[in-house]
mmCIF file of C-alpha atoms in Angstrom:
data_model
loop_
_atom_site.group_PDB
_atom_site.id
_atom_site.type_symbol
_atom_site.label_atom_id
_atom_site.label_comp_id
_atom_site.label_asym_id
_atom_site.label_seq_id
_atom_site.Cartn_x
_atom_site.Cartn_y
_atom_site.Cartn_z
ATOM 1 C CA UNK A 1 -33.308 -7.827 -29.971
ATOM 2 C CA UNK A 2 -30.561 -7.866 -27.419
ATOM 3 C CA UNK A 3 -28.302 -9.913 -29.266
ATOM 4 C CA UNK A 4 -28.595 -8.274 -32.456
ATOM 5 C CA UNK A 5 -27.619 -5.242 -30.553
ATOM 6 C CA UNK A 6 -24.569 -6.499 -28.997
ATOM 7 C CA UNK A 7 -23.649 -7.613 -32.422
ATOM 8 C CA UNK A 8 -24.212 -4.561 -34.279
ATOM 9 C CA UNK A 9 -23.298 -2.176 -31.258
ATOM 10 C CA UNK A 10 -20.138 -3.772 -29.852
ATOM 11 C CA UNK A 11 -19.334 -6.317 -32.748
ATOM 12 C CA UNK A 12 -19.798 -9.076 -30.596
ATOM 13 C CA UNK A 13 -19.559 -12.648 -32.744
ATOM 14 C CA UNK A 14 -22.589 -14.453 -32.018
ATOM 15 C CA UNK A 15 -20.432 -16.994 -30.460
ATOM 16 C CA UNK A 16 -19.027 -14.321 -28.046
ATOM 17 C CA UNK A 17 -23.053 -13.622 -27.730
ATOM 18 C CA UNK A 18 -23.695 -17.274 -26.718
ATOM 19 C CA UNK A 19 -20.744 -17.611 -24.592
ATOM 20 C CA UNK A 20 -22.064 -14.536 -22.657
ATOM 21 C CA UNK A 21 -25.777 -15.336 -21.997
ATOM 22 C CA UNK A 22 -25.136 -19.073 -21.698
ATOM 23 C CA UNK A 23 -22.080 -18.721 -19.019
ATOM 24 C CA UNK A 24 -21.468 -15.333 -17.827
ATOM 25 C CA UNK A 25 -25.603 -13.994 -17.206
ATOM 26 C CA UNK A 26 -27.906 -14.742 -14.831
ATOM 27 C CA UNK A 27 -27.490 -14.741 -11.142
ATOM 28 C CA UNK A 28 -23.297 -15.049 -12.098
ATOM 29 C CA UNK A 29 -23.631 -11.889 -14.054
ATOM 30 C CA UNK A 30 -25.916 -10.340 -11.531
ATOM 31 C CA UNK A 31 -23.872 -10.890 -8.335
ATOM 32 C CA UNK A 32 -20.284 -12.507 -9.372
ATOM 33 C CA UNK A 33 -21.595 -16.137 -7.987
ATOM 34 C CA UNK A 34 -23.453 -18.666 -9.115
ATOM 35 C CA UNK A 35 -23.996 -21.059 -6.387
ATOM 36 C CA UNK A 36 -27.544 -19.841 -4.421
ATOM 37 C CA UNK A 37 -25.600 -20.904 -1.151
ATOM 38 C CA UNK A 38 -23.034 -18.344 -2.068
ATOM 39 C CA UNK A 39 -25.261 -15.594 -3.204
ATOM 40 C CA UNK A 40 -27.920 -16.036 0.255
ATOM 41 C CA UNK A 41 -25.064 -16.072 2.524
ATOM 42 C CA UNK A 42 -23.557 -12.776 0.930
ATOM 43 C CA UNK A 43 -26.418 -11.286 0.934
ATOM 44 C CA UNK A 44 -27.292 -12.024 4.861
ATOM 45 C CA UNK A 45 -24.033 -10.415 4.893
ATOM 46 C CA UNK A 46 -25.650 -6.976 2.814
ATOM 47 C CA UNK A 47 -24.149 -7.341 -0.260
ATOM 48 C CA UNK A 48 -26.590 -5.555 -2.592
ATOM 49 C CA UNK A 49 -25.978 -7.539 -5.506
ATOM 50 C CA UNK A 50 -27.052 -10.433 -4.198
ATOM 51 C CA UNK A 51 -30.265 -8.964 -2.271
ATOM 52 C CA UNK A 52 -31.516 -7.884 -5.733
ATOM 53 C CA UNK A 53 -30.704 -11.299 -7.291
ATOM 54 C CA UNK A 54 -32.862 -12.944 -4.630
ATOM 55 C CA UNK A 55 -35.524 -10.342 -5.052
ATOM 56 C CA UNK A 56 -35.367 -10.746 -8.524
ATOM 57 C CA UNK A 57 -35.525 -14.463 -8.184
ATOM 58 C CA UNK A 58 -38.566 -14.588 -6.413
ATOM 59 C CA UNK A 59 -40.418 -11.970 -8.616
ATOM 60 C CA UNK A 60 -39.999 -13.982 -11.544
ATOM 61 C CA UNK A 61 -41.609 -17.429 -9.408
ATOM 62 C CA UNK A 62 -44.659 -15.104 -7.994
ATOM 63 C CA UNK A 63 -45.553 -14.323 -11.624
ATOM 64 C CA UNK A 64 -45.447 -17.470 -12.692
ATOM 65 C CA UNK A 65 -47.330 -18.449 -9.837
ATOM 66 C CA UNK A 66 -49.925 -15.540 -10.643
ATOM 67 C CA UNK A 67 -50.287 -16.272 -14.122
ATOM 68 C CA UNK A 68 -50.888 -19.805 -13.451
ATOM 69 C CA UNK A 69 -53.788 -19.224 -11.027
ATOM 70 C CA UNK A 70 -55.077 -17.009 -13.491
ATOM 71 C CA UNK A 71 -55.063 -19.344 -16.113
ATOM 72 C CA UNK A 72 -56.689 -22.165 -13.898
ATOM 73 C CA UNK A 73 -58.982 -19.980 -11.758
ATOM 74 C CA UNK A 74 -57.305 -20.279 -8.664
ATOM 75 C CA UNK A 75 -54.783 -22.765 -6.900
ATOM 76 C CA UNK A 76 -55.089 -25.625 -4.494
ATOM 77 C CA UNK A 77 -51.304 -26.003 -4.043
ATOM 78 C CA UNK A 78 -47.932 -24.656 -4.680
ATOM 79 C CA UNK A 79 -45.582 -26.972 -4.622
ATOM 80 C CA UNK A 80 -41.575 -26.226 -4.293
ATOM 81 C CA UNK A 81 -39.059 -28.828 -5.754
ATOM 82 C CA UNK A 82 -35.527 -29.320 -7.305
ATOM 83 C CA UNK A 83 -32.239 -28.266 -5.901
ATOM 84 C CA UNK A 84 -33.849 -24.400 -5.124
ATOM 85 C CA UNK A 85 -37.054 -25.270 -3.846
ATOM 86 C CA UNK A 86 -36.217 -28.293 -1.901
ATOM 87 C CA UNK A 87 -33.270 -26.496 -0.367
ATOM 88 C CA UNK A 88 -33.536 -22.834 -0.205
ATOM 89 C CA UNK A 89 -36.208 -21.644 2.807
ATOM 90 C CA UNK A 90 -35.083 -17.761 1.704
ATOM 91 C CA UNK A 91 -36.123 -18.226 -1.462
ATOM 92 C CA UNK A 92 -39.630 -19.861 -0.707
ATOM 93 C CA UNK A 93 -40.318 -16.848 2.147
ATOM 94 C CA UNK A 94 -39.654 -14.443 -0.211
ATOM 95 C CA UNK A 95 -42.217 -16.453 -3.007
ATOM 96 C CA UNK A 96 -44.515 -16.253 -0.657
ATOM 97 C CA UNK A 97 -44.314 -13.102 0.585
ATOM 98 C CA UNK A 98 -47.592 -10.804 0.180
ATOM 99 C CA UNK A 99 -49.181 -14.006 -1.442
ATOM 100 C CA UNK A 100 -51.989 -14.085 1.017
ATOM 101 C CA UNK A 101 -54.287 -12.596 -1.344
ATOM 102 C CA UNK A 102 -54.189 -16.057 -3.217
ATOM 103 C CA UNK A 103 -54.651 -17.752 0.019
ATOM 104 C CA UNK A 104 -50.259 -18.597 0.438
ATOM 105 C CA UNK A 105 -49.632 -18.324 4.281
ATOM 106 C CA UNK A 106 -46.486 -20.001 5.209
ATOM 107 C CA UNK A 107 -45.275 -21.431 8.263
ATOM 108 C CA UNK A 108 -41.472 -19.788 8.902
ATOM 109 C CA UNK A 109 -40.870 -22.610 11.867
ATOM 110 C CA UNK A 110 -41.957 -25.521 9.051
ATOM 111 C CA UNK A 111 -40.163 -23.801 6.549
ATOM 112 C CA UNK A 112 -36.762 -23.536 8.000
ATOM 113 C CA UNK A 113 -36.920 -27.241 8.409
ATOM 114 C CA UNK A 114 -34.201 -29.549 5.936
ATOM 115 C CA UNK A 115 -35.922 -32.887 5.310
ATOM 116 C CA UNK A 116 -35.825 -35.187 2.556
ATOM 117 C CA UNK A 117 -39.406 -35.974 3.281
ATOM 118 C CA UNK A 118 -42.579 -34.673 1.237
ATOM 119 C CA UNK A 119 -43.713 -31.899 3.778
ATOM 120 C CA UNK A 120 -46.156 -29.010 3.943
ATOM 121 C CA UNK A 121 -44.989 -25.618 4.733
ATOM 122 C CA UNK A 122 -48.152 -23.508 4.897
ATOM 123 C CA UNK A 123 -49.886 -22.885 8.118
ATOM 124 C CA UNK A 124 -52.608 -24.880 9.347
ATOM 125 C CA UNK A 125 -55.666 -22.226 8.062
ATOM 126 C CA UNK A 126 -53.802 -21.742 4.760
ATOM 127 C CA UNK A 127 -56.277 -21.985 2.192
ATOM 128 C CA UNK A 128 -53.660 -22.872 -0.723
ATOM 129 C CA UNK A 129 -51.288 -25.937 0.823
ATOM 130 C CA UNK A 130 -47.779 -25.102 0.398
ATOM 131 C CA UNK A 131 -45.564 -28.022 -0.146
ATOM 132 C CA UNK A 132 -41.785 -29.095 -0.619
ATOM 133 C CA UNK A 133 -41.374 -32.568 -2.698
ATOM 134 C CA UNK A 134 -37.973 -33.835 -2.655
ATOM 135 C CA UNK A 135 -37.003 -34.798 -6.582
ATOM 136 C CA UNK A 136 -34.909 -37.829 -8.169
ATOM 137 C CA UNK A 137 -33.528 -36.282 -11.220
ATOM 138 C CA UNK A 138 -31.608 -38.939 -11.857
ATOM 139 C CA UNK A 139 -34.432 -41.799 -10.668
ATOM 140 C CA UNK A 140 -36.620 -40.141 -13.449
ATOM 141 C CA UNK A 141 -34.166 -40.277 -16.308
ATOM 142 C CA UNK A 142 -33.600 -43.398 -15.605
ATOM 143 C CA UNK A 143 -36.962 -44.993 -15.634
ATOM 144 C CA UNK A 144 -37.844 -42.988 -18.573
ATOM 145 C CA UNK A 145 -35.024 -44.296 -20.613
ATOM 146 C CA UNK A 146 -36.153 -47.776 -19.887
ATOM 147 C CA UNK A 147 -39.513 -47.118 -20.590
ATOM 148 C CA UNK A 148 -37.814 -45.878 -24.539
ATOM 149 C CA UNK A 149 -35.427 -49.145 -24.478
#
């Protein structure tokens, strides 16, 4: 419905509409960056903005996670990946944050650790491993092409 309010409200084109959801929303619109390096270092620095974008963030991931051990009746691993969760330990302490009711207890030390390795996270006694898999985006795409050709 938000679009068809900026269109009847303001007299937005939908093109103007697509233009600003597609380029000018999300964390950018939020915070004035769009780079998650940008926005975690600003807000170490107390920029409000980009506190509540990170807060935000992780919301949205802890009801996914939620919802998903709903749906399967509980969880025997989260796993972080991709550019944010292979790369961000701020955003993965803040996911799992005030998890421990799902059995989530993270490891800061192991957390705060870069590797390109597969590597758990979660402490020793956490009932629900917490893992970060390094991805190859472009490794994927590539075999799955051949597999089409």
């Amino acid at each position: 419905s938000v679009i068809f309010y900026m269109i009847e409200k303001f007299g937005y084109t939908a093109k103007e509409v697509s233009d600003l959801l597609h380029h000018k929303s999300g964390m950018l619109g939020l915070t004035g960056y769009s780079d998650l390096r940008d926005i975690e270092e600003q807000a170490e620095k107390g920029n409000k903005e980009c506190m509540l974008a990170l807060e935000m963030n992780a919301y949205r991931i802890k009801k996914y996670i939620g919802a998903y051990a709903a749906a399967m009746n509980g969880l025997d691993a989260v796993v972080f990946t991709a550019g944010i969760g292979e790369n961000s330990d701020v955003i993965r302490k803040m996911v799992c944050r005030d998890m421990d009711f799902l059995g989530l207890q993270l490891d800061e030390e192991k957390n705060s650790v870069r590797s390109k390795e597969v590597r758990s996270i979660g402490k020793e006694n956490s009932a629900v491993k917490i893992l970060v898999i390094p991805t190859n985006e472009e490794l994927e795409i590539a075999k799955q092409t051949l597999a089409m050709i």
